[in-house]
CSV table of C-alpha atoms and ligand atoms in Angstrom, one decimal:
chain,number,residue,atom,x,y,z
D,211,MET,CA,7.8,10.0,-30.3
D,212,ASN,CA,8.2,6.5,-28.6
D,213,ILE,CA,8.6,6.9,-25.2
D,214,ALA,CA,10.0,3.8,-23.4
D,215,PHE,CA,11.4,3.0,-20.2
D,216,GLU,CA,12.5,-0.7,-20.6
D,217,GLY,CA,15.3,-1.5,-18.1
D,218,ARG,CA,14.8,1.4,-16.0
D,219,THR,CA,14.0,1.3,-12.2
D,220,VAL,CA,11.9,4.3,-11.2
D,221,LEU,CA,10.9,5.5,-7.9
D,222,VAL,CA,7.6,7.2,-7.5
D,223,THR,CA,6.8,9.0,-3.9
D,224,GLY,CA,3.1,9.8,-3.2
D,225,ALA,CA,2.0,6.9,-5.4
D,226,ALA,CA,-0.7,5.8,-2.9
D,227,HIS,CA,-3.3,7.7,-4.9
D,228,GLY,CA,-3.7,10.7,-7.3
D,229,PHE,CA,-1.2,11.7,-9.7
D,230,GLY,CA,1.6,9.4,-8.1
D,231,ARG,CA,-0.6,6.5,-8.6
D,232,THR,CA,-1.0,7.3,-12.5
D,233,ILE,CA,2.7,8.3,-12.9
D,234,ALA,CA,3.6,4.6,-11.6
D,235,ILE,CA,0.8,3.1,-14.0
D,236,GLY,CA,2.3,5.0,-16.6
D,237,PHE,CA,5.8,4.1,-16.2
D,238,CYS,CA,4.9,0.4,-15.9
D,239,GLU,CA,2.7,0.5,-19.3
D,240,ARG,CA,5.9,1.8,-20.8
D,241,GLY,CA,8.2,-1.1,-19.5
D,242,ALA,CA,9.9,0.5,-16.4
D,243,ARG,CA,10.0,-1.3,-13.0
D,244,VAL,CA,8.4,0.9,-10.2
D,245,ILE,CA,9.0,1.4,-6.7
D,246,ALA,CA,5.8,2.9,-5.3
D,247,CYS,CA,6.6,4.8,-2.1
D,248,ASP,CA,4.1,6.3,0.3
D,249,ILE,CA,2.5,6.4,3.7
D,250,LEU,CA,-0.8,4.8,2.8
D,251,GLU,CA,-0.1,1.0,2.7
D,252,ALA,CA,-3.5,-0.2,1.8
D,253,GLU,CA,-3.7,2.5,-0.9
D,254,LEU,CA,-0.1,1.8,-2.0
D,255,ALA,CA,-1.5,-2.0,-2.4
D,256,GLU,CA,-4.3,-0.6,-4.8
D,257,THR,CA,-1.6,1.1,-7.0
D,258,VAL,CA,0.3,-2.2,-7.4
D,259,ARG,CA,-2.7,-4.2,-8.3
D,260,LEU,CA,-3.7,-1.4,-10.9
D,261,ALA,CA,0.0,-1.2,-12.4
D,262,GLY,CA,0.7,-4.9,-12.5
D,263,ALA,CA,3.6,-7.0,-11.7
D,264,SER,CA,6.3,-4.7,-12.4
D,265,CYS,CA,5.1,-2.3,-9.5
D,266,GLU,CA,6.3,-2.7,-5.9
D,267,ALA,CA,5.0,-1.3,-2.8
D,268,ARG,CA,7.3,0.2,-0.4
D,269,PRO,CA,6.0,2.1,2.4
D,270,LEU,CA,8.1,5.3,3.1
D,271,ASP,CA,7.8,8.4,5.2
D,272,ILE,CA,10.2,10.8,2.8
D,273,THR,CA,10.2,13.2,5.7
D,274,GLU,CA,12.4,10.8,7.7
D,275,ARG,CA,15.8,11.0,6.2
D,276,ASP,CA,17.4,8.3,7.8
D,277,ALA,CA,14.6,5.9,6.4
D,278,VAL,CA,15.0,7.4,2.8
D,279,GLN,CA,18.6,6.7,3.0
D,280,ALA,CA,18.0,3.0,4.2
D,281,ALA,CA,15.3,2.5,1.6
D,282,VAL,CA,17.3,3.8,-1.3
D,283,GLY,CA,20.3,1.6,0.0
D,284,GLU,CA,18.4,-1.4,-0.1
D,285,ILE,CA,17.1,-0.8,-3.5
D,286,GLU,CA,20.7,-0.2,-4.5
D,287,ALA,CA,22.0,-3.2,-3.3
D,288,ARG,CA,19.1,-5.2,-5.0
D,289,ASP,CA,18.6,-3.3,-8.3
D,290,GLY,CA,21.9,-1.4,-8.6
D,291,GLY,CA,20.5,2.0,-8.3
D,292,VAL,CA,17.1,4.5,-9.1
D,293,ASP,CA,17.3,5.8,-12.7
D,294,ILE,CA,14.3,7.8,-12.7
D,295,LEU,CA,12.8,9.5,-9.4
D,296,VAL,CA,9.7,11.6,-9.3
D,297,ASN,CA,9.2,13.5,-6.3
D,298,CYS,CA,5.3,13.6,-6.4
D,299,ALA,CA,4.4,13.4,-2.4
D,300,GLY,CA,3.1,16.5,-1.2
D,301,GLY,CA,0.0,18.5,-0.7
D,302,VAL,CA,-1.6,20.7,2.2
D,303,LEU,CA,-2.0,18.0,4.5
D,304,GLY,CA,-5.4,18.6,5.2
D,305,GLN,CA,-5.0,22.4,5.9
D,306,VAL,CA,-7.4,25.1,4.9
D,307,GLY,CA,-6.1,28.8,4.5
D,308,ARG,CA,-6.1,30.7,7.4
D,309,PRO,CA,-4.8,34.4,8.4
D,310,ILE,CA,-0.9,34.3,8.7
D,311,GLU,CA,-1.4,35.3,12.6
D,312,GLU,CA,-3.5,32.0,13.2
D,313,ILE,CA,-0.7,29.7,11.5
D,314,GLY,CA,1.2,27.5,14.2
D,315,GLU,CA,4.9,26.5,13.8
D,316,ALA,CA,4.0,22.8,13.5
D,317,ASP,CA,1.7,23.3,10.5
D,318,TRP,CA,4.2,25.9,8.7
D,319,LYS,CA,7.1,23.1,9.2
D,320,ALA,CA,4.7,20.3,8.2
D,321,ILE,CA,4.1,21.4,4.7
D,322,PHE,CA,7.8,22.2,4.1
D,323,ALA,CA,8.7,18.8,5.3
D,324,VAL,CA,6.9,17.1,2.9
D,325,ASN,CA,6.8,19.5,-0.1
D,326,LEU,CA,10.2,20.7,-0.2
D,327,SER,CA,12.6,18.5,2.6
D,328,GLY,CA,11.3,15.4,1.2
D,329,ALA,CA,12.2,16.2,-2.0
D,330,PHE,CA,15.7,17.1,-1.0
D,331,TYR,CA,16.1,13.9,0.8
D,332,MET,CA,15.2,11.7,-2.0
D,333,THR,CA,17.2,13.3,-4.4
D,334,GLN,CA,20.1,13.4,-2.1
D,335,ALA,CA,19.6,9.5,-1.5
D,336,VAL,CA,19.3,8.6,-5.2
D,337,ALA,CA,22.0,11.0,-6.6
D,338,PRO,CA,25.2,9.0,-6.1
D,339,ALA,CA,24.4,5.9,-7.9
D,340,MET,CA,23.0,8.4,-10.6
D,341,LYS,CA,26.5,10.0,-10.8
D,342,ARG,CA,28.0,6.9,-10.8
D,343,GLN,CA,26.2,5.6,-13.8
D,344,LYS,CA,26.2,9.1,-15.4
D,345,TRP,CA,22.7,9.2,-16.3
D,346,GLY,CA,19.6,9.9,-14.2
D,347,ARG,CA,16.3,12.0,-14.0
D,348,VAL,CA,14.8,13.8,-11.3
D,349,VAL,CA,11.1,15.2,-11.8
D,350,ASN,CA,9.7,17.2,-8.9
D,351,ILE,CA,6.1,18.0,-8.8
D,352,SER,CA,5.5,21.6,-7.6
D,353,SER,CA,2.3,23.3,-8.4
D,354,GLY,CA,0.9,26.7,-10.0
D,355,ALA,CA,0.9,27.8,-6.4
D,356,GLY,CA,4.7,27.8,-6.4
D,357,LEU,CA,4.9,30.0,-9.6
D,358,GLY,CA,2.1,32.5,-8.4
D,359,ILE,CA,-0.5,32.4,-5.8
D,360,SER,CA,-2.1,29.3,-4.2
D,361,LEU,CA,-6.1,29.1,-4.7
D,362,THR,CA,-6.0,27.5,-1.3
D,363,GLY,CA,-4.4,30.8,0.4
D,364,ILE,CA,-2.1,28.2,2.4
D,365,GLN,CA,1.0,30.4,2.8
D,366,ALA,CA,3.6,27.2,3.5
D,367,TYR,CA,2.3,25.5,0.4
D,368,ALA,CA,3.0,28.4,-2.0
D,369,SER,CA,6.4,29.0,-0.2
D,370,ALA,CA,7.3,25.3,-0.1
D,371,LYS,CA,6.5,24.6,-3.9
D,372,ALA,CA,8.4,27.8,-4.8
D,373,GLY,CA,11.2,26.7,-2.7
D,374,GLN,CA,11.0,23.2,-4.9
D,375,ILE,CA,11.2,25.1,-7.7
D,376,GLY,CA,14.6,26.5,-7.0
D,377,LEU,CA,15.7,23.4,-5.7
D,378,THR,CA,15.0,22.0,-9.0
D,379,ARG,CA,17.1,24.8,-10.7
D,380,GLN,CA,20.0,24.5,-8.2
D,381,LEU,CA,20.3,20.8,-8.7
D,382,ALA,CA,20.2,20.8,-12.5
D,383,HIS,CA,23.4,22.6,-12.4
D,384,GLU,CA,24.9,20.6,-9.8
D,385,LEU,CA,23.7,17.2,-11.2
D,386,GLY,CA,24.0,18.3,-15.1
D,387,PRO,CA,27.6,17.4,-15.4
D,388,PHE,CA,27.1,13.8,-14.6
D,389,GLY,CA,24.1,13.4,-17.2
D,390,ILE,CA,21.5,13.9,-14.5
D,391,THR,CA,18.2,16.2,-15.7
D,392,VAL,CA,16.4,17.7,-13.0
D,393,ASN,CA,13.0,19.3,-14.2
D,394,ASN,CA,9.5,20.5,-12.5
D,395,VAL,CA,6.0,19.8,-13.5
D,396,ALA,CA,3.7,22.7,-12.1
D,397,PRO,CA,0.2,21.5,-12.3
D,398,GLY,CA,-2.9,23.4,-12.3
D,399,PHE,CA,-6.0,22.5,-10.0
D,400,VAL,CA,-6.9,18.9,-10.9
D,401,ARG,CA,-9.8,17.0,-8.9
D,402,SER,CA,-7.6,14.2,-7.9
D,403,ASN,CA,-7.8,13.4,-4.3
D,404,PRO,CA,-10.6,14.0,-1.4
D,405,THR,CA,-8.5,17.4,-0.6
D,406,THR,CA,-9.3,18.7,-4.0
D,407,GLU,CA,-12.7,17.4,-4.0
D,408,ARG,CA,-13.8,19.5,-1.0
D,409,GLN,CA,-11.8,22.7,-2.6
D,410,TRP,CA,-14.0,21.8,-5.8
D,411,GLU,CA,-17.3,21.8,-3.8
D,412,ALA,CA,-16.3,24.8,-1.8
D,413,MET,CA,-16.1,26.8,-4.8
D,414,GLY,CA,-19.6,26.5,-5.7
D,415,LYS,CA,-21.0,26.5,-9.1
D,416,GLU,CA,-20.0,30.4,-9.8
D,417,GLY,CA,-16.4,29.7,-8.5
D,418,GLN,CA,-16.2,26.4,-10.5
D,419,ASP,CA,-17.4,28.3,-13.7
D,420,ARG,CA,-15.0,31.1,-13.0
D,421,LEU,CA,-12.0,28.6,-12.8
D,422,ILE,CA,-12.8,26.8,-16.0
D,423,GLN,CA,-13.3,30.1,-17.8
D,424,ALA,CA,-9.9,31.3,-16.7
D,425,ILE,CA,-8.2,28.1,-18.5
D,426,ALA,CA,-7.3,28.6,-22.1
D,427,LEU,CA,-8.8,25.1,-22.9
D,428,LYS,CA,-11.7,25.7,-20.7
D,429,ARG,CA,-11.4,22.3,-18.7
D,430,LEU,CA,-10.1,20.8,-15.9
D,431,GLY,CA,-7.0,18.5,-16.1
D,432,SER,CA,-6.6,15.1,-15.4
D,433,PRO,CA,-4.0,13.1,-13.5
D,434,GLU,CA,-2.9,11.5,-17.1
D,435,ASP,CA,-2.0,15.1,-18.2
D,436,ILE,CA,0.3,15.5,-15.4
D,437,ALA,CA,1.8,11.9,-15.7
D,438,ASN,CA,2.3,12.7,-19.5
D,439,ALA,CA,4.4,15.9,-19.0
D,440,VAL,CA,6.4,13.4,-16.1
D,441,MET,CA,7.0,10.9,-19.0
D,442,PHE,CA,8.4,13.2,-21.3
D,443,PHE,CA,10.9,15.0,-18.5
D,444,ALA,CA,11.9,11.4,-17.8
D,445,SER,CA,12.5,10.4,-21.2
D,446,GLU,CA,15.6,9.8,-23.4
D,447,GLN,CA,14.2,12.3,-25.8
D,448,ALA,CA,14.3,15.2,-22.7
D,449,GLY,CA,18.0,14.6,-22.6
D,450,TRP,CA,18.9,18.1,-23.5
D,451,ILE,CA,16.2,19.5,-21.2
D,452,SER,CA,17.1,20.6,-17.3
D,453,GLY,CA,16.3,23.2,-14.7
D,454,GLN,CA,12.7,23.5,-16.5
D,455,VAL,CA,9.4,24.2,-14.8
D,456,LEU,CA,6.3,23.0,-17.3
D,457,SER,CA,3.3,24.5,-16.3
D,458,VAL,CA,0.5,21.9,-17.0
D,459,ASP,CA,-2.6,23.9,-16.5
D,460,GLY,CA,-4.8,24.0,-19.5
D,461,GLY,CA,-3.2,27.3,-20.5
D,462,LYS,CA,-3.4,30.4,-18.1
C,523,LIG,N1,-4.4,17.9,-7.6
C,523,LIG,C1,-3.9,19.2,-7.8
C,523,LIG,O1,-4.8,20.1,-8.3
C,523,LIG,C2,-2.8,19.6,-7.7
C,523,LIG,C3,-2.3,20.6,-8.3
C,523,LIG,C4,-1.0,21.2,-8.0
C,523,LIG,C5,-0.1,20.6,-7.4
C,523,LIG,N2,-0.4,19.1,-6.9
C,523,LIG,C6,0.8,18.3,-6.3
C,523,LIG,O2,0.7,17.1,-6.8
C,523,LIG,C7,1.1,16.2,-6.0
C,523,LIG,C8,0.3,14.8,-5.9
C,523,LIG,O3,-1.1,15.6,-5.5
C,523,LIG,P1,-2.3,14.7,-5.8
C,523,LIG,O4,-3.3,15.9,-6.2
C,523,LIG,O5,-2.2,13.3,-6.4
C,523,LIG,O6,-2.4,14.4,-4.0
C,523,LIG,P2,-2.4,13.5,-3.3
C,523,LIG,O7,-2.9,13.6,-1.9
C,523,LIG,O8,-3.4,12.2,-4.0
C,523,LIG,O9,-1.3,12.7,-3.2
C,523,LIG,C9,-0.2,12.9,-2.6
C,523,LIG,C10,0.4,11.6,-1.8
C,523,LIG,O10,1.5,12.0,-1.2
C,523,LIG,C11,1.2,11.2,0.0
C,523,LIG,N3,2.1,11.7,1.3
C,523,LIG,C12,1.8,12.8,1.8
C,523,LIG,N4,3.1,12.9,2.9
C,523,LIG,C13,4.0,11.7,2.5
C,523,LIG,C14,5.1,11.4,3.4
C,523,LIG,N5,5.5,12.1,4.6
C,523,LIG,N6,5.7,10.4,2.6
C,523,LIG,C15,5.4,9.6,1.7
C,523,LIG,N7,4.3,10.1,1.1
C,523,LIG,C16,3.6,11.0,1.4
C,523,LIG,C17,0.3,10.9,0.6
C,523,LIG,O11,-0.4,9.8,1.1
C,523,LIG,C18,-0.6,11.0,-0.9
C,523,LIG,O12,-0.7,9.8,-1.6
C,523,LIG,C19,1.5,16.9,-4.7
C,523,LIG,O13,2.9,17.3,-4.5
C,523,LIG,C20,0.4,18.4,-4.6
C,523,LIG,O14,1.0,19.3,-3.9
C,523,LIG,C21,-1.6,19.0,-6.8
């Protein structure tokens, strides 16, 4: 199967590092023009340097609905619309697991804003042009935490990712009649950023061994493992697959 994206405009959120950067590079390698969005401008510039000339940086806070609408409007005016949207921005925002009675409203809402509302605002902004062209792909990045429980113990993270999976299923039905697929990749634990490095260290040798032994393939995944699943969902070949959640976690 030859997966190629020549002529496609792809918008990837959370592209400043981690999975999003690898996903942006993967699309560029397969011929797409990529708009890499994130709040971290310096790291976005590094993504562009690694991905090459077909990648451009677009600083954007996906939790700001008006800013999202404006950015997508400008892209449409210039390029004629986004063909493929990857909602990768998210994470635990530096939070750690704490007992429920200690969680403040701001912490709860911040995790929902980036992991769930941001994916909603982005999809809402790109959907009209996708509907007009009768073709589109939306790929959301959730987590094993959205299907089961979170290793971190962060209630808002497990809840927001589960909500994002619900949004995936619902939008698959709403947008399907327009030739738009909406799918979801649920990664297992991958050492992809400073937060996951800290989580890995905190497990200690015993915890690390336990984690790996619970994985069918007996290894941790890489950002490329996650990006490969995104490439498939975004491809022409996945045109009759929608509303699905693919666990990319080495097998549980
Ligand atoms: N690494 C893992 O083990 C793992 C496992 C399951 C799911 N995930 C999910 O995969 C996605 C990517 O994770 P990662 O490990 O690459 O993390 P990461 O921290 O490297 O990437 C997340 C990116 O989102 C960006 N971001 C945060 N808030 C934003 C906002 N308001 N607007 C725009 N961008 C914003 C961050 O700046 C960062 O670059 C996240 O949604 C995360 O929840 C990661």
